[in-house]
Amino acid sequence: EVQLVESGGGLIQPGGSLRLSCTASGFTVNYNYMSWVRQAPGKGLEWVSTIYSGGSTYYTDSVKGRFTLSRDNSKNTLYLQMNSLRAEDTAVYYCARQGLVGAFDSWGQGTLVTVS
Amino acid sequence: IVLTQSPGTLSLSPGERATLSCRASQSVSSNYLAWYQQKPGQAPRLLIYGASSRATGIPDRFSGSGSGTDFTLTISRLEPEDFAVYYCQQYGSSPTWTFGQGTKVEIK
């Protein structure tokens, strides 16, 4: 069974840093495109970042230079290092897999980041 | 690519047909358009990919259609569990992916 479990969220002051983790089971992270998608309270979904199977990383403009996406193949885990956090980064952060169909076919339960 | 969903809210009764629209600001490459369902407090769930293919385990009352810039999600007969928010997403212009703002389907 494919499963994604996020952790690392919490309350952080503006300007602070936080590292989110996403541990996968039932498949191999480095064989897939893996992404983070966030959802501000009461708002819609926003793509944040993606890492390709080859290791290339991509970011939405608002987080470029502040967020870094990486993975640890030995732990089958994805990380999102978030620096210089702002109030507008407050959201539930979801980890998602882009499967063979191309769309985001598996999602974690999300972890809440509150910048205040 | 900007995706615009309409209507913002759809008020219907169980058993009725729901038609949700998603319009793209430019053509979606290879019709790489997906639909997701999200219920309160839950993660999104993939319903439709490639504009018209149902994801694993999705009931056949859900169907997707369209191409180019205009796409539609149809729920043929609403079940109580279908009342939720629905998002479209394009994944054709990688490496950026965009979502629509969502359509809420509520009980009338």
Coordinates of N, CA, C and O in Angstrom, one line a residue, chain B:
Chain B
I1 N 0.0 28.9 -16.8 CA -1.3 28.7 -17.2 C -2.3 29.0 -16.0 O -2.1 28.4 -14.9
V2 N -3.2 29.8 -16.2 CA -4.2 30.1 -15.1 C -5.5 29.3 -15.4 O -6.0 29.3 -16.5
L3 N -5.9 28.6 -14.3 CA -7.2 27.8 -14.4 C -8.3 28.5 -13.7 O -8.1 28.9 -12.5
T4 N -9.4 28.7 -14.3 CA -10.6 29.4 -13.7 C -11.7 28.4 -13.7 O -12.2 27.9 -14.7
Q5 N -12.2 28.1 -12.4 CA -13.3 27.2 -12.2 C -14.6 27.9 -12.0 O -14.6 29.0 -11.4
S6 N -15.6 27.3 -12.5 CA -17.0 27.9 -12.3 C -18.0 26.8 -12.2 O -17.8 25.7 -12.8
P7 N -19.1 27.0 -11.4 CA -19.3 28.2 -10.6 C -18.4 28.0 -9.3 O -17.8 27.0 -9.1
G8 N -18.4 29.0 -8.5 CA -17.7 29.0 -7.2 C -18.3 28.0 -6.3 O -17.7 27.2 -5.5
T9 N -19.7 28.0 -6.2 CA -20.4 27.1 -5.4 C -21.6 26.6 -6.2 O -22.2 27.3 -7.0
L10 N -21.9 25.3 -6.0 CA -23.0 24.6 -6.7 C -23.9 24.0 -5.6 O -23.4 23.2 -4.8
S11 N -25.1 24.5 -5.6 CA -26.1 24.0 -4.6 C -27.0 23.0 -5.2 O -27.9 23.4 -6.1
L12 N -26.9 21.7 -4.9 CA -27.7 20.7 -5.5 C -28.2 19.7 -4.5 O -27.7 19.7 -3.3
S13 N -29.2 18.9 -4.9 CA -29.7 17.8 -4.0 C -29.1 16.5 -4.4 O -28.8 16.3 -5.5
P14 N -29.1 15.6 -3.4 CA -28.6 14.2 -3.7 C -29.5 13.7 -4.9 O -30.7 13.9 -5.0
G15 N -28.8 12.9 -5.8 CA -29.5 12.4 -7.0 C -29.4 13.3 -8.2 O -29.7 12.8 -9.3
E16 N -29.1 14.6 -8.0 CA -29.0 15.5 -9.1 C -27.7 15.3 -9.8 O -26.7 14.8 -9.3
R17 N -27.6 15.9 -11.0 CA -26.4 15.9 -11.8 C -25.6 17.2 -11.5 O -26.2 18.3 -11.5
A18 N -24.3 17.1 -11.4 CA -23.4 18.2 -11.2 C -22.5 18.4 -12.4 O -21.9 17.4 -12.8
T19 N -22.4 19.6 -12.8 CA -21.5 19.9 -13.9 C -20.6 21.0 -13.5 O -21.0 22.2 -13.2
L20 N -19.3 20.7 -13.5 CA -18.3 21.7 -13.0 C -17.4 22.0 -14.2 O -17.0 21.2 -15.0
S21 N -17.0 23.3 -14.3 CA -16.2 23.8 -15.4 C -14.8 24.2 -15.0 O -14.7 24.8 -13.9
C22 N -13.9 24.0 -15.9 CA -12.5 24.5 -15.7 C -12.0 25.0 -17.0 O -12.0 24.3 -18.0
R23 N -11.6 26.3 -17.0 CA -11.2 26.9 -18.2 C -9.7 27.4 -18.0 O -9.4 28.0 -17.0
A24 N -8.9 27.1 -19.0 CA -7.5 27.4 -19.0 C -7.2 28.6 -19.8 O -7.8 28.9 -20.8
S25 N -6.2 29.4 -19.3 CA -5.8 30.7 -20.0 C -5.1 30.4 -21.4 O -5.0 31.2 -22.2
Q26 N -4.6 29.2 -21.5 CA -4.0 28.7 -22.8 C -4.1 27.2 -22.8 O -4.5 26.6 -21.8
S27 N -3.9 26.7 -24.0 CA -4.2 25.3 -24.2 C -3.3 24.4 -23.3 O -2.1 24.6 -23.1
V28 N -4.0 23.4 -22.7 CA -3.3 22.5 -21.8 C -2.7 21.4 -22.6 O -3.3 20.6 -23.3
S29 N -1.4 21.3 -22.5 CA -0.6 20.3 -23.3 C -1.0 18.9 -23.1 O -1.2 18.4 -22.0
S30 N -1.3 18.2 -24.2 CA -1.7 16.8 -24.2 C -2.9 16.5 -23.3 O -3.0 15.4 -22.8
N31 N -3.7 17.5 -23.1 CA -4.9 17.4 -22.2 C -4.5 16.8 -20.8 O -5.2 16.0 -20.2
Y32 N -3.3 17.3 -20.3 CA -2.9 16.9 -19.0 C -3.6 17.7 -17.9 O -3.1 18.6 -17.3
L33 N -4.9 17.3 -17.7 CA -5.8 18.0 -16.8 C -6.3 17.0 -15.8 O -6.8 15.9 -16.3
A34 N -6.2 17.3 -14.6 CA -6.7 16.4 -13.5 C -7.8 17.1 -12.7 O -7.8 18.3 -12.6
W35 N -8.6 16.2 -12.0 CA -9.6 16.7 -11.1 C -9.4 16.0 -9.8 O -9.1 14.8 -9.7
Y36 N -9.5 16.8 -8.7 CA -9.4 16.3 -7.3 C -10.6 16.6 -6.5 O -11.2 17.6 -6.7
Q37 N -10.9 15.7 -5.5 CA -12.0 16.0 -4.6 C -11.3 16.2 -3.2 O -10.4 15.4 -2.8
Q38 N -11.8 17.2 -2.5 CA -11.3 17.4 -1.1 C -12.4 17.6 -0.2 O -13.3 18.5 -0.4
K39 N -12.5 16.8 0.9 CA -13.4 16.9 2.0 C -12.8 17.7 3.1 O -11.5 17.6 3.3
P40 N -13.6 18.3 4.0 CA -13.0 19.1 5.1 C -12.0 18.2 6.0 O -12.4 17.1 6.3
G41 N -10.9 18.8 6.3 CA -9.9 18.1 7.1 C -9.2 16.9 6.4 O -8.4 16.2 7.1
Q42 N -9.4 16.7 5.2 CA -8.7 15.6 4.4 C -7.9 16.1 3.3 O -8.0 17.3 2.9
A43 N -6.9 15.3 2.9 CA -6.1 15.6 1.7 C -6.9 15.4 0.5 O -8.0 14.7 0.5
P44 N -6.5 16.1 -0.6 CA -7.2 15.9 -1.9 C -7.1 14.4 -2.3 O -6.1 13.7 -2.0
R45 N -8.0 14.0 -3.2 CA -8.0 12.7 -3.8 C -8.1 12.8 -5.3 O -9.0 13.5 -5.7
L46 N -7.3 12.1 -6.0 CA -7.3 12.2 -7.4 C -8.6 11.4 -8.0 O -8.8 10.3 -7.6
L47 N -9.3 12.1 -8.8 CA -10.5 11.5 -9.4 C -10.3 11.2 -10.9 O -10.6 10.1 -11.3
I48 N -9.8 12.2 -11.6 CA -9.7 12.1 -13.1 C -8.3 12.6 -13.5 O -7.8 13.6 -12.9
Y49 N -7.7 11.9 -14.4 CA -6.4 12.4 -15.0 C -6.5 12.3 -16.5 O -7.4 11.6 -17.1
G50 N -5.6 13.0 -17.2 CA -5.7 13.0 -18.6 C -7.0 13.5 -19.2 O -7.5 13.0 -20.2
A51 N -7.7 14.4 -18.4 CA -9.0 15.0 -18.8 C -10.2 14.1 -18.7 O -11.3 14.5 -18.3
S52 N -10.0 12.7 -18.9 CA -11.1 11.9 -19.0 C -11.0 10.5 -18.4 O -11.9 9.7 -18.4
S53 N -9.8 10.2 -17.9 CA -9.5 8.8 -17.3 C -9.8 8.8 -15.8 O -9.2 9.7 -15.1
R54 N -10.6 7.9 -15.4 CA -10.8 7.8 -13.9 C -9.7 7.1 -13.2 O -9.1 6.1 -13.7
A55 N -9.3 7.7 -12.1 CA -8.3 7.1 -11.2 C -8.8 5.8 -10.6 O -10.0 5.5 -10.6
T56 N -7.9 5.0 -10.1 CA -8.2 3.7 -9.5 C -9.2 3.9 -8.4 O -9.1 4.7 -7.5
G57 N -10.3 3.1 -8.5 CA -11.3 3.0 -7.4 C -12.3 4.1 -7.5 O -13.2 4.2 -6.6
I58 N -12.3 5.0 -8.5 CA -13.3 6.1 -8.6 C -14.5 5.6 -9.2 O -14.5 5.0 -10.3
P59 N -15.7 5.8 -8.6 CA -17.0 5.3 -9.2 C -17.2 5.9 -10.6 O -16.8 7.0 -10.9
D60 N -18.0 5.2 -11.4 CA -18.2 5.6 -12.7 C -19.3 6.7 -12.9 O -19.5 7.2 -14.0
R61 N -19.8 7.2 -11.7 CA -20.7 8.4 -11.8 C -19.9 9.6 -12.0 O -20.4 10.7 -12.4
F62 N -18.5 9.5 -11.8 CA -17.6 10.7 -12.1 C -17.1 10.5 -13.5 O -16.5 9.5 -13.8
S63 N -17.2 11.6 -14.3 CA -16.6 11.6 -15.6 C -16.0 12.9 -16.0 O -16.5 13.9 -15.5
G64 N -15.0 12.9 -16.8 CA -14.3 14.1 -17.2 C -14.3 14.2 -18.7 O -14.3 13.2 -19.4
S65 N -14.4 15.4 -19.2 CA -14.4 15.6 -20.6 C -13.7 16.9 -20.9 O -13.4 17.7 -20.0
G66 N -13.5 17.2 -22.2 CA -12.9 18.4 -22.7 C -11.5 18.3 -23.3 O -10.9 17.2 -23.2
S67 N -11.1 19.4 -23.8 CA -9.8 19.4 -24.4 C -9.3 20.9 -24.7 O -10.2 21.8 -24.6
G68 N -8.1 21.1 -24.9 CA -7.6 22.4 -25.2 C -7.7 23.3 -24.0 O -6.8 23.2 -23.1
T69 N -8.7 24.2 -23.9 CA -8.8 25.1 -22.8 C -10.1 24.9 -22.0 O -10.2 25.6 -21.0
D70 N -11.0 24.1 -22.4 CA -12.2 23.9 -21.7 C -12.4 22.5 -21.3 O -12.5 21.6 -22.1
F71 N -12.6 22.3 -20.0 CA -12.8 21.0 -19.4 C -14.0 20.9 -18.4 O -14.3 22.0 -17.8
T72 N -14.5 19.8 -18.3 CA -15.7 19.6 -17.5 C -15.6 18.3 -16.6 O -15.2 17.3 -17.1
L73 N -16.0 18.4 -15.4 CA -16.2 17.3 -14.5 C -17.7 17.1 -14.3 O -18.4 18.1 -13.9
T74 N -18.2 15.9 -14.5 CA -19.6 15.7 -14.4 C -19.8 14.6 -13.3 O -19.1 13.5 -13.4
I75 N -20.7 14.8 -12.4 CA -21.1 13.8 -11.4 C -22.6 13.5 -11.8 O -23.4 14.3 -11.6
S76 N -22.8 12.3 -12.3 CA -24.1 12.0 -12.9 C -25.2 12.0 -11.9 O -26.3 12.5 -12.2
R77 N -25.0 11.4 -10.7 CA -26.1 11.4 -9.7 C -25.4 11.6 -8.3 O -24.6 10.7 -7.9
L78 N -25.6 12.7 -7.7 CA -24.9 13.0 -6.5 C -25.2 12.1 -5.4 O -26.4 11.9 -5.1
E79 N -24.2 11.5 -4.8 CA -24.4 10.7 -3.5 C -24.0 11.6 -2.3 O -23.3 12.6 -2.5
P80 N -24.5 11.3 -1.2 CA -24.2 12.2 0.0 C -22.7 12.4 0.2 O -22.3 13.5 0.7
E81 N -21.9 11.4 -0.1 CA -20.5 11.6 0.1 C -19.8 12.4 -0.9 O -18.5 12.7 -0.9
D82 N -20.5 12.9 -2.0 CA -19.9 13.6 -3.0 C -19.9 15.1 -2.7 O -19.3 15.9 -3.5
F83 N -20.5 15.5 -1.7 CA -20.5 17.0 -1.4 C -19.2 17.3 -0.8 O -18.8 16.8 0.3
A84 N -18.5 18.2 -1.5 CA -17.1 18.4 -1.2 C -16.6 19.6 -2.1 O -17.4 20.2 -2.8
V85 N -15.3 19.9 -2.0 CA -14.7 20.9 -2.9 C -13.9 20.1 -4.0 O -13.2 19.2 -3.7
Y86 N -14.0 20.6 -5.2 CA -13.4 20.0 -6.4 C -12.4 21.0 -7.0 O -12.8 22.1 -7.3
Y87 N -11.2 20.5 -7.3 CA -10.2 21.3 -7.9 C -9.7 20.7 -9.2 O -9.6 19.5 -9.3
C88 N -9.5 21.5 -10.3 CA -8.9 21.1 -11.4 C -7.4 21.5 -11.4 O -7.0 22.4 -10.6
Q89 N -6.6 20.8 -12.1 CA -5.1 21.0 -12.1 C -4.5 20.7 -13.4 O -4.9 19.7 -14.0
Q90 N -3.6 21.5 -13.9 CA -2.9 21.2 -15.2 C -1.5 20.7 -14.8 O -0.9 21.3 -13.9
Y91 N -1.1 19.7 -15.5 CA 0.3 19.2 -15.3 C 1.0 19.0 -16.6 O 1.9 18.2 -16.7
G92 N 0.5 19.8 -17.6 CA 1.2 19.7 -18.9 C 2.3 20.7 -19.1 O 3.2 20.5 -20.0
S93 N 2.3 21.7 -18.3 CA 3.4 22.7 -18.5 C 4.4 22.6 -17.4 O 4.7 23.5 -16.7
S94 N 4.9 21.3 -17.2 CA 5.9 21.1 -16.2 C 7.2 21.9 -16.6 O 7.4 22.1 -17.8
P95 N 8.0 22.4 -15.7 CA 7.9 22.1 -14.2 C 7.2 23.1 -13.4 O 7.6 23.4 -12.3
T96 N 6.1 23.6 -13.9 CA 5.2 24.3 -13.0 C 3.8 23.7 -13.1 O 3.4 23.3 -14.2
W97 N 3.1 23.6 -12.0 CA 1.8 23.0 -12.0 C 0.8 23.9 -11.3 O 1.2 24.6 -10.4
T98 N -0.4 24.1 -11.9 CA -1.3 25.0 -11.3 C -2.7 24.4 -11.1 O -3.1 23.5 -11.8
F99 N -3.3 24.9 -10.0 CA -4.6 24.5 -9.6 C -5.7 25.6 -9.9 O -5.3 26.8 -9.9
G100 N -6.9 25.2 -10.2 CA -8.0 26.1 -10.2 C -8.3 26.5 -8.7 O -7.8 25.9 -7.8
Q101 N -9.2 27.5 -8.6 CA -9.5 28.0 -7.2 C -10.5 27.1 -6.5 O -10.8 27.3 -5.3
G102 N -11.1 26.2 -7.2 CA -12.0 25.2 -6.6 C -13.5 25.6 -6.8 O -13.9 26.7 -6.9
T103 N -14.3 24.5 -6.8 CA -15.8 24.6 -6.8 C -16.3 23.8 -5.7 O -16.0 22.6 -5.5
K104 N -17.1 24.5 -4.8 CA -17.7 23.8 -3.7 C -19.1 23.2 -4.1 O -19.9 24.0 -4.6
V105 N -19.3 21.9 -3.9 CA -20.6 21.3 -4.2 C -21.3 21.1 -2.9 O -20.8 20.3 -2.0
E106 N -22.3 21.9 -2.6 CA -23.0 21.8 -1.3 C -24.4 21.3 -1.5 O -25.0 21.4 -2.5
I107 N -24.9 20.8 -0.3 CA -26.3 20.3 -0.3 C -27.3 21.5 -0.3 O -27.2 22.4 0.5
K108 N -28.2 21.4 -1.2 CA -29.3 22.4 -1.3 C -30.3 22.2 -0.3 O -30.8 21.1 0.0

